[in-house]
Tab-separated table of C-alpha atoms (C1' of nucleotides) in Angstrom:
chain	number	residue	atom	x	y	z
A	1	UNK	CA	-5.746	33.547	37.004
A	2	UNK	CA	-9.478	32.203	38.066
A	3	UNK	CA	-7.654	29.247	39.978
A	4	UNK	CA	-9.363	31.117	43.022
A	5	UNK	CA	-11.565	29.081	44.286
A	6	UNK	CA	-14.987	31.058	45.426
A	7	UNK	CA	-18.031	28.992	44.696
A	8	UNK	CA	-18.184	25.925	46.471
A	9	UNK	CA	-19.665	23.194	44.137
A	10	UNK	CA	-18.157	24.552	41.499
A	11	UNK	CA	-14.676	23.164	39.659
A	12	UNK	CA	-12.091	25.240	37.685
A	13	UNK	CA	-9.894	24.702	35.310
A	14	UNK	CA	-7.114	23.406	37.189
A	15	UNK	CA	-9.593	20.827	39.474
A	16	UNK	CA	-10.838	19.763	35.908
A	17	UNK	CA	-7.181	19.324	34.465
A	18	UNK	CA	-6.176	16.984	37.229
A	19	UNK	CA	-8.981	14.577	37.071
A	20	UNK	CA	-8.731	14.881	33.026
A	21	UNK	CA	-4.790	14.001	32.781
A	22	UNK	CA	-4.995	11.026	35.181
A	23	UNK	CA	-7.929	9.765	32.999
A	24	UNK	CA	-5.880	10.356	29.829
A	25	UNK	CA	-2.907	8.582	31.484
A	26	UNK	CA	-5.359	5.673	32.467
A	27	UNK	CA	-6.947	4.933	29.457
A	28	UNK	CA	-5.268	7.148	26.728
A	29	UNK	CA	-6.455	10.271	25.483
A	30	UNK	CA	-7.884	8.847	22.573
A	31	UNK	CA	-9.926	6.548	24.850
A	32	UNK	CA	-10.953	8.808	27.592
A	33	UNK	CA	-14.299	9.975	26.098
A	34	UNK	CA	-15.669	13.495	27.664
A	35	UNK	CA	-18.449	11.521	29.133
A	36	UNK	CA	-16.151	9.203	31.369
A	37	UNK	CA	-14.744	12.592	32.595
A	38	UNK	CA	-17.902	13.997	33.377
A	39	UNK	CA	-18.500	10.614	35.184
A	40	UNK	CA	-15.115	11.209	37.333
A	41	UNK	CA	-16.117	14.724	38.068
A	42	UNK	CA	-19.427	14.145	38.819
A	43	UNK	CA	-20.480	16.622	36.336
A	44	UNK	CA	-22.720	16.509	32.896
A	45	UNK	CA	-20.426	16.712	29.772
A	46	UNK	CA	-21.884	20.022	28.809
A	47	UNK	CA	-20.122	21.522	32.186
A	48	UNK	CA	-16.738	20.671	30.872
A	49	UNK	CA	-17.774	22.228	27.905
A	50	UNK	CA	-17.876	25.389	29.817
A	51	UNK	CA	-14.831	25.377	31.003
A	52	UNK	CA	-12.561	23.937	27.440
A	53	UNK	CA	-13.503	24.658	24.175
A	54	UNK	CA	-12.899	21.404	23.443
A	55	UNK	CA	-11.461	17.999	24.241
A	56	UNK	CA	-7.931	18.954	22.793
A	57	UNK	CA	-7.978	22.000	24.345
A	58	UNK	CA	-7.882	20.279	27.998
A	59	UNK	CA	-5.051	18.367	26.271
A	60	UNK	CA	-3.076	21.368	25.395
A	61	UNK	CA	-3.098	22.946	28.912
A	62	UNK	CA	-1.727	19.360	30.348
A	63	UNK	CA	0.947	19.651	28.060
A	64	UNK	CA	1.787	23.068	27.902
A	65	UNK	CA	2.661	22.512	31.966
A	66	UNK	CA	5.061	19.708	31.668
A	67	UNK	CA	6.979	21.235	28.903
A	68	UNK	CA	7.564	24.386	30.489
A	69	UNK	CA	8.556	22.736	33.502
A	70	UNK	CA	11.289	20.667	31.706
A	71	UNK	CA	12.249	23.640	29.840
A	72	UNK	CA	12.928	25.837	33.072
A	73	UNK	CA	15.668	23.145	33.563
A	74	UNK	CA	17.481	23.611	31.055
A	75	UNK	CA	16.966	27.397	30.936
A	76	UNK	CA	18.088	28.284	34.013
A	77	UNK	CA	21.000	25.456	34.884
A	78	UNK	CA	23.095	27.128	37.630
A	79	UNK	CA	22.760	25.554	40.468
A	80	UNK	CA	23.980	28.433	43.407
A	81	UNK	CA	26.926	30.327	42.042
A	82	UNK	CA	27.147	32.357	38.655
A	83	UNK	CA	30.713	31.009	37.999
A	84	UNK	CA	30.641	29.632	34.614
A	85	UNK	CA	30.764	25.920	35.601
A	86	UNK	CA	31.910	23.183	33.144
A	87	UNK	CA	29.676	21.073	30.867
A	88	UNK	CA	29.531	18.157	32.471
A	89	UNK	CA	28.421	19.994	35.986
A	90	UNK	CA	25.545	21.638	33.784
A	91	UNK	CA	24.735	18.338	32.394
A	92	UNK	CA	24.604	16.387	35.835
A	93	UNK	CA	22.184	19.081	37.250
A	94	UNK	CA	19.861	19.110	33.952
A	95	UNK	CA	19.938	15.304	34.256
A	96	UNK	CA	18.839	15.786	38.120
A	97	UNK	CA	16.327	18.635	37.555
A	98	UNK	CA	14.397	16.418	34.488
A	99	UNK	CA	14.093	13.795	37.219
A	100	UNK	CA	12.914	15.900	39.568
A	101	UNK	CA	10.431	17.766	37.142
A	102	UNK	CA	8.933	14.336	36.117
A	103	UNK	CA	8.564	13.124	39.550
A	104	UNK	CA	7.003	16.728	40.619
A	105	UNK	CA	4.645	16.538	37.555
A	106	UNK	CA	4.448	12.885	37.102
A	107	UNK	CA	0.718	12.895	35.604
A	108	UNK	CA	1.637	15.908	33.215
A	109	UNK	CA	4.850	14.671	31.857
A	110	UNK	CA	3.801	10.879	31.563
A	111	UNK	CA	1.075	12.339	29.056
A	112	UNK	CA	3.530	14.347	27.689
A	113	UNK	CA	5.609	11.350	26.681
A	114	UNK	CA	2.962	9.822	24.990
A	115	UNK	CA	1.925	11.658	22.559
A	116	UNK	CA	2.673	10.725	18.983
A	117	UNK	CA	1.772	13.856	16.659
A	118	UNK	CA	-1.665	13.226	15.355
A	119	UNK	CA	-3.269	16.454	15.949
A	120	UNK	CA	-1.953	19.997	15.595
A	121	UNK	CA	-1.969	20.298	19.648
A	122	UNK	CA	0.357	17.230	19.667
A	123	UNK	CA	2.464	18.534	17.002
A	124	UNK	CA	3.452	21.446	18.366
A	125	UNK	CA	3.909	19.887	21.868
A	126	UNK	CA	6.387	17.990	19.817
A	127	UNK	CA	8.123	20.615	18.148
A	128	UNK	CA	9.064	22.096	21.484
A	129	UNK	CA	10.373	18.557	22.801
A	130	UNK	CA	12.580	18.143	20.072
A	131	UNK	CA	13.741	21.773	20.801
A	132	UNK	CA	14.619	20.611	24.290
A	133	UNK	CA	16.022	17.227	23.198
A	134	UNK	CA	18.698	19.224	20.732
A	135	UNK	CA	19.345	21.610	23.769
A	136	UNK	CA	20.589	18.352	25.367
A	137	UNK	CA	22.558	16.969	22.727
A	138	UNK	CA	24.459	20.360	22.815
A	139	UNK	CA	25.207	20.022	26.425
A	140	UNK	CA	26.302	16.534	25.721
A	141	UNK	CA	28.548	17.679	22.900
A	142	UNK	CA	29.866	20.437	24.825
A	143	UNK	CA	31.129	18.171	27.678
A	144	UNK	CA	32.680	15.502	24.862
A	145	UNK	CA	34.287	18.576	23.709
A	146	UNK	CA	36.332	19.520	26.885
A	147	UNK	CA	37.206	16.016	27.256
A	148	UNK	CA	35.061	15.096	30.057
A	149	UNK	CA	32.464	12.707	28.346
A	150	UNK	CA	33.763	9.688	26.005
A	151	UNK	CA	33.853	10.733	22.212
A	152	UNK	CA	33.115	7.365	20.983
A	153	UNK	CA	29.745	7.455	20.890
A	154	UNK	CA	27.058	10.092	18.874
A	155	UNK	CA	26.248	13.289	21.225
A	156	UNK	CA	22.889	12.873	20.299
A	157	UNK	CA	22.206	8.982	20.830
A	158	UNK	CA	23.755	9.702	23.730
A	159	UNK	CA	21.378	12.777	24.614
A	160	UNK	CA	18.213	10.169	23.533
A	161	UNK	CA	19.635	7.165	25.466
A	162	UNK	CA	20.399	8.956	28.788
A	163	UNK	CA	16.895	10.532	28.578
A	164	UNK	CA	15.505	7.654	27.809
A	165	UNK	CA	16.639	6.100	30.790
A	166	UNK	CA	14.719	9.259	32.514
A	167	UNK	CA	11.651	8.933	30.749
A	168	UNK	CA	11.197	5.654	31.715
A	169	UNK	CA	10.933	6.568	35.350
A	170	UNK	CA	7.108	7.608	34.562
A	171	UNK	CA	6.313	3.890	33.572
A	172	UNK	CA	6.712	2.797	37.305
A	173	UNK	CA	7.569	5.449	39.771
A	174	UNK	CA	4.660	6.207	42.113
A	175	UNK	CA	4.969	8.733	45.197
A	176	UNK	CA	5.364	7.679	48.141
A	177	UNK	CA	7.493	4.472	47.490
A	178	UNK	CA	10.636	3.594	48.989
A	179	UNK	CA	12.679	5.834	46.238
A	180	UNK	CA	12.802	9.514	46.355
A	181	UNK	CA	13.328	11.785	44.014
A	182	UNK	CA	16.845	12.850	45.574
A	183	UNK	CA	17.875	9.213	45.388
A	184	UNK	CA	16.353	8.633	42.205
A	185	UNK	CA	18.198	11.248	40.499
A	186	UNK	CA	21.796	10.161	42.223
A	187	UNK	CA	21.080	6.235	40.671
A	188	UNK	CA	20.203	7.834	37.346
A	189	UNK	CA	23.434	9.970	37.219
A	190	UNK	CA	25.857	7.143	38.575
A	191	UNK	CA	24.519	4.735	36.192
A	192	UNK	CA	24.674	7.475	33.142
A	193	UNK	CA	28.489	8.904	34.393
A	194	UNK	CA	30.272	6.245	35.787
A	195	UNK	CA	28.218	2.701	34.811
A	196	UNK	CA	26.909	-0.098	36.522
A	197	UNK	CA	30.543	-1.840	36.749
A	198	UNK	CA	31.948	-2.101	40.184
A	199	UNK	CA	34.918	0.202	40.625
B	1	UNK	CA	0.299	-21.995	8.961
B	2	UNK	CA	-2.153	-20.293	6.239
B	3	UNK	CA	1.126	-17.968	5.670
B	4	UNK	CA	1.832	-19.252	2.559
B	5	UNK	CA	0.306	-16.887	0.022
B	6	UNK	CA	-1.598	-18.891	-2.671
B	7	UNK	CA	-4.632	-16.302	-4.081
B	8	UNK	CA	-3.234	-13.826	-5.416
B	9	UNK	CA	-5.682	-10.828	-4.676
B	10	UNK	CA	-6.135	-11.870	-1.013
B	11	UNK	CA	-4.753	-10.920	2.015
B	12	UNK	CA	-3.539	-13.306	4.595
B	13	UNK	CA	-2.949	-12.948	8.323
B	14	UNK	CA	0.254	-11.753	8.390
B	15	UNK	CA	-0.367	-9.350	5.650
B	16	UNK	CA	-3.294	-7.777	7.316
B	17	UNK	CA	-0.990	-7.994	10.707
B	18	UNK	CA	1.820	-5.457	9.580
B	19	UNK	CA	-0.169	-2.714	8.090
B	20	UNK	CA	-2.371	-3.137	11.194
B	21	UNK	CA	0.752	-2.863	13.388
B	22	UNK	CA	1.919	0.416	11.496
B	23	UNK	CA	-1.293	1.959	11.601
B	24	UNK	CA	-1.474	1.159	15.595
B	25	UNK	CA	1.763	2.613	16.060
B	26	UNK	CA	1.119	5.938	14.104
B	27	UNK	CA	-2.080	7.120	15.459
B	28	UNK	CA	-2.631	4.814	18.586
B	29	UNK	CA	-4.516	1.667	18.964
B	30	UNK	CA	-7.899	3.285	19.936
B	31	UNK	CA	-7.724	5.862	17.374
B	32	UNK	CA	-7.012	3.287	14.808
B	33	UNK	CA	-10.356	2.154	13.338
B	34	UNK	CA	-11.268	-0.970	11.617
B	35	UNK	CA	-12.242	1.449	8.490
B	36	UNK	CA	-8.639	3.021	8.433
B	37	UNK	CA	-7.334	-0.355	8.374
B	38	UNK	CA	-9.707	-1.234	4.992
B	39	UNK	CA	-8.597	1.759	3.568
B	40	UNK	CA	-4.795	1.416	3.963
B	41	UNK	CA	-5.473	-2.763	2.847
B	42	UNK	CA	-7.803	-1.503	-0.049
B	43	UNK	CA	-10.739	-4.032	1.641
B	44	UNK	CA	-13.833	-3.442	3.023
B	45	UNK	CA	-14.484	-3.434	6.714
B	46	UNK	CA	-16.199	-6.941	6.928
B	47	UNK	CA	-12.957	-8.514	4.658
B	48	UNK	CA	-10.857	-8.031	7.469
B	49	UNK	CA	-13.521	-9.295	9.924
B	50	UNK	CA	-12.803	-12.852	7.894
B	51	UNK	CA	-9.343	-12.908	9.081
B	52	UNK	CA	-9.176	-11.759	12.851
B	53	UNK	CA	-12.609	-12.022	15.043
B	54	UNK	CA	-11.922	-9.105	16.264
B	55	UNK	CA	-10.086	-5.356	16.708
B	56	UNK	CA	-8.727	-7.052	20.222
B	57	UNK	CA	-7.267	-10.098	18.266
B	58	UNK	CA	-5.023	-8.035	15.983
B	59	UNK	CA	-3.524	-6.659	18.983
B	60	UNK	CA	-3.216	-9.891	20.297
B	61	UNK	CA	-1.569	-11.593	17.612
B	62	UNK	CA	1.395	-8.590	17.352
B	63	UNK	CA	1.664	-8.432	21.025
B	64	UNK	CA	2.117	-12.223	21.294
B	65	UNK	CA	5.016	-11.811	18.360
B	66	UNK	CA	7.100	-8.826	20.262
B	67	UNK	CA	6.777	-10.663	23.893
B	68	UNK	CA	7.693	-14.182	22.295
B	69	UNK	CA	11.075	-12.478	20.812
B	70	UNK	CA	12.399	-11.089	24.030
B	71	UNK	CA	11.286	-14.052	25.843
B	72	UNK	CA	13.503	-15.757	23.798
B	73	UNK	CA	16.168	-13.671	24.823
B	74	UNK	CA	16.521	-14.829	28.343
B	75	UNK	CA	15.318	-18.216	27.401
B	76	UNK	CA	18.511	-18.871	25.949
B	77	UNK	CA	21.146	-16.181	27.016
B	78	UNK	CA	24.101	-18.384	26.274
B	79	UNK	CA	26.297	-17.309	23.123
B	80	UNK	CA	28.493	-20.008	22.059
B	81	UNK	CA	29.714	-22.454	24.772
B	82	UNK	CA	27.829	-24.026	26.985
B	83	UNK	CA	29.978	-23.361	29.597
B	84	UNK	CA	28.648	-21.525	32.772
B	85	UNK	CA	28.814	-17.960	32.444
B	86	UNK	CA	29.187	-15.312	35.096
B	87	UNK	CA	26.126	-13.215	35.509
B	88	UNK	CA	27.685	-9.787	33.936
B	89	UNK	CA	28.271	-11.813	31.316
B	90	UNK	CA	24.857	-13.303	30.686
B	91	UNK	CA	23.200	-9.895	31.398
B	92	UNK	CA	25.182	-8.220	28.722
B	93	UNK	CA	23.969	-10.597	26.511
B	94	UNK	CA	20.646	-10.023	27.473
B	95	UNK	CA	21.141	-6.308	26.689
B	96	UNK	CA	22.596	-7.023	23.301
B	97	UNK	CA	19.545	-9.266	22.235
B	98	UNK	CA	17.090	-7.094	23.414
B	99	UNK	CA	18.478	-4.357	21.141
B	100	UNK	CA	18.246	-6.479	18.215
B	101	UNK	CA	15.075	-7.970	19.306
B	102	UNK	CA	14.090	-4.480	19.263
B	103	UNK	CA	15.299	-3.308	15.946
B	104	UNK	CA	14.174	-6.266	14.111
B	105	UNK	CA	10.881	-6.147	15.421
B	106	UNK	CA	10.721	-2.812	16.034
B	107	UNK	CA	6.680	-2.107	15.073
B	108	UNK	CA	5.790	-5.062	17.275
B	109	UNK	CA	7.540	-3.872	20.067
B	110	UNK	CA	6.981	-0.214	19.522
B	111	UNK	CA	3.239	-1.187	19.983
B	112	UNK	CA	4.182	-3.537	22.905
B	113	UNK	CA	5.897	-0.812	24.967
B	114	UNK	CA	2.156	1.215	24.714
B	115	UNK	CA	0.231	-0.972	26.207
B	116	UNK	CA	-1.611	0.059	29.134
B	117	UNK	CA	-3.660	-2.946	30.202
B	118	UNK	CA	-7.536	-1.427	29.863
B	119	UNK	CA	-8.363	-4.574	28.044
B	120	UNK	CA	-7.873	-8.527	28.844
B	121	UNK	CA	-5.778	-8.969	25.785
B	122	UNK	CA	-3.449	-5.972	26.977
B	123	UNK	CA	-3.398	-7.353	30.648
B	124	UNK	CA	-2.638	-10.596	29.804
B	125	UNK	CA	0.620	-8.861	27.938
B	126	UNK	CA	1.456	-6.938	30.541
B	127	UNK	CA	1.379	-9.700	32.843
B	128	UNK	CA	4.062	-11.663	30.411
B	129	UNK	CA	6.072	-8.222	30.340
B	130	UNK	CA	6.333	-8.023	33.981
B	131	UNK	CA	7.542	-11.678	34.094
B	132	UNK	CA	10.225	-10.757	31.854
B	133	UNK	CA	11.003	-7.732	34.271
B	134	UNK	CA	11.496	-10.001	36.680
B	135	UNK	CA	14.210	-12.421	35.400
B	136	UNK	CA	16.159	-9.012	34.486
B	137	UNK	CA	16.149	-8.161	37.889
B	138	UNK	CA	16.929	-11.744	39.239
B	139	UNK	CA	20.156	-11.361	36.644
B	140	UNK	CA	21.123	-8.141	38.119
B	141	UNK	CA	20.775	-9.128	41.499
B	142	UNK	CA	22.566	-12.108	40.695
B	143	UNK	CA	25.571	-10.208	39.332
B	144	UNK	CA	25.701	-7.806	42.389
B	145	UNK	CA	26.469	-10.602	44.643
B	146	UNK	CA	29.262	-11.799	42.477
B	147	UNK	CA	30.409	-8.681	42.882
B	148	UNK	CA	30.747	-7.785	39.403
B	149	UNK	CA	27.806	-4.794	39.911
B	150	UNK	CA	27.676	-2.223	42.075
B	151	UNK	CA	25.457	-2.952	44.659
B	152	UNK	CA	24.600	0.481	46.096
B	153	UNK	CA	21.778	0.979	43.764
B	154	UNK	CA	18.838	-1.627	44.096
B	155	UNK	CA	18.475	-4.194	41.313
B	156	UNK	CA	15.061	-3.459	40.456
B	157	UNK	CA	15.751	0.083	39.720
B	158	UNK	CA	19.084	-0.759	37.723
B	159	UNK	CA	16.949	-3.282	35.712
B	160	UNK	CA	13.966	-0.726	34.790
B	161	UNK	CA	16.436	1.730	34.038
B	162	UNK	CA	18.615	-0.037	31.844
B	163	UNK	CA	15.434	-1.214	29.914
B	164	UNK	CA	14.044	2.136	30.113
B	165	UNK	CA	17.160	2.947	28.069
B	166	UNK	CA	17.003	0.227	25.969
B	167	UNK	CA	13.071	0.676	25.568
B	168	UNK	CA	13.346	3.876	24.332
B	169	UNK	CA	15.722	3.200	21.145
B	170	UNK	CA	11.541	2.443	19.809
B	171	UNK	CA	11.030	6.271	19.825
B	172	UNK	CA	13.533	7.190	17.495
B	173	UNK	CA	15.320	4.509	15.730
B	174	UNK	CA	14.521	4.105	12.209
B	175	UNK	CA	15.871	1.181	9.879
B	176	UNK	CA	18.736	2.441	7.405
B	177	UNK	CA	19.681	5.069	9.854
B	178	UNK	CA	23.726	6.229	9.897
B	179	UNK	CA	23.474	3.384	13.875
B	180	UNK	CA	23.362	-0.353	12.990
B	181	UNK	CA	21.917	-2.260	15.459
B	182	UNK	CA	25.256	-4.056	16.394
B	183	UNK	CA	26.572	-0.808	16.860
B	184	UNK	CA	23.840	0.447	19.256
B	185	UNK	CA	23.960	-2.382	21.504
B	186	UNK	CA	27.431	-1.325	21.599
B	187	UNK	CA	26.623	1.573	22.911
B	188	UNK	CA	23.888	0.630	25.236
B	189	UNK	CA	26.241	-1.603	27.017
B	190	UNK	CA	29.112	0.479	27.018
B	191	UNK	CA	27.054	3.439	28.891
B	192	UNK	CA	25.230	0.946	31.257
B	193	UNK	CA	28.580	-0.892	32.473
B	194	UNK	CA	31.080	1.693	31.854
B	195	UNK	CA	29.138	4.742	32.092
B	196	UNK	CA	29.700	8.134	30.173
B	197	UNK	CA	32.805	9.558	31.813
B	198	UNK	CA	35.992	9.581	29.799
B	199	UNK	CA	38.020	6.842	31.589
C	1	DG	C1'	-21.987	27.113	36.303
C	2	DT	C1'	-24.604	23.050	35.836
C	3	DC	C1'	-28.321	20.894	34.009
C	4	DT	C1'	-31.134	18.199	29.791
C	5	DA	C1'	-32.071	17.341	25.136
C	6	DT	C1'	-30.121	16.824	21.293
C	7	DA	C1'	-27.999	17.036	16.537
C	8	DC	C1'	-24.351	14.324	13.793
C	9	DA	C1'	-20.461	11.372	12.975
C	10	DT	C1'	-18.091	7.397	13.121
C	11	DT	C1'	-17.528	3.623	15.718
C	12	DG	C1'	-16.797	-2.064	15.865
C	13	DA	C1'	-19.397	-5.442	14.119
C	14	DT	C1'	-22.731	-8.825	11.745
C	15	DA	C1'	-25.936	-10.672	7.578
C	16	DG	C1'	-26.011	-12.039	3.549
C	17	DA	C1'	-24.564	-11.620	-2.128
C	18	DC	C1'	-21.693	-13.158	-4.951
D	1	DG	C1'	-12.241	-14.512	0.109
D	2	DT	C1'	-14.600	-10.144	-0.912
D	3	DC	C1'	-18.395	-6.897	-1.073
D	4	DT	C1'	-22.699	-3.619	-0.154
D	5	DA	C1'	-25.907	-2.757	3.413
D	6	DT	C1'	-26.903	-1.887	7.449
D	7	DC	C1'	-27.121	-2.137	13.290
D	8	DA	C1'	-27.019	-0.253	17.774
D	9	DA	C1'	-23.691	2.081	20.419
D	10	DT	C1'	-20.968	5.800	21.501
D	11	DG	C1'	-18.483	9.546	20.313
D	12	DT	C1'	-17.633	14.986	20.454
D	13	DA	C1'	-20.215	19.127	20.369
D	14	DT	C1'	-24.072	22.730	21.057
D	15	DA	C1'	-28.664	24.967	22.228
D	16	DG	C1'	-31.114	27.066	25.469
D	17	DA	C1'	-33.277	26.634	30.219
D	18	DC	C1'	-32.400	27.412	35.093
DNA sequence: GTCTATACATTGATAGAC
DNA sequence: GTCTATCAATGTATAGAC
């Protein structure tokens, strides 16, 4: 890890990455030139190429960070005890975890959600995203089989619509707003599981 | 309207528009060059400039089409009778209508949802989108005031999450799939209003 | 670790013939 | 309504000095 900052004026990869991801989200990856990044960083274009081999590599690092965060949520869905929780409880925990990853890594996840698969880097990221989706769908199907969730809607559709709701948070959530991540996760779970209709 | 096709080999604006929107959605607006459009159309670059003044103008036309469709849904929310329906019924009707517009104008709406506001054309489209969002939020607030919807979640958050769910349909829905638009609208309304939990 | 200078491809857009 | 030819600007990336 060369994340340790020693020389004062110089940037390290993390510093450049943060600025780059912000710029990618503002203007889109393609519309963001290396020159624009250089300007924001107060560097020359070639200084950036000292840290990253290509523009694609910058994107690759950012996407890996976001995917790692999301994968960690489904990899460790156990809240406190090791007791085998039912599928709905695990699903609810995953939904809350995903909201928190979205909020905590807002720029990287935002970038991830806009990837369309036009380059090798983007296609690899999409493959990992699809694997994530399949695990969510399996969890939904399990909860349906347990009789805890309604079974009149296809599990894959449920997974897509529910995560569509969660993912849309990157479109409007800004840190420091009225809504905290915990409250937001409560709202998402409330709508997804119990609906908007007044009880 | 010069949509009427007279000369056989020549393209009209609509024909070019359809190909352009598809390309924009595949590669992103910025990554799609006029040269790529010319190639797909079997035309030269300058032939395209005969139909549209600029690349921006092509985007403008496409976004206007998508926005018009969505605005029509909230402008005429009355199903059959002119009787003043309650707010929940009107909201449900708007949700279903939005799903249908998404499915019917999938390419144009997909493009609209990816706009970030980097040019004047994009900013104008975003302004119209925000006006649409405000009308949805008002409808939700009205339904909450009537006591039909739960009031423990902010109306604006409800509107954003619900339409986040609907908008995410463009990410995976493909015409001709198992799920028809009507069925999909049923699923969205079922989850949003009544939730996933087994009754 | 940063710079200047530059190579080389591609871009959006225009001019003018047919 | 379409073409060829061309422009100026901008893009990614590299070479080599400090």
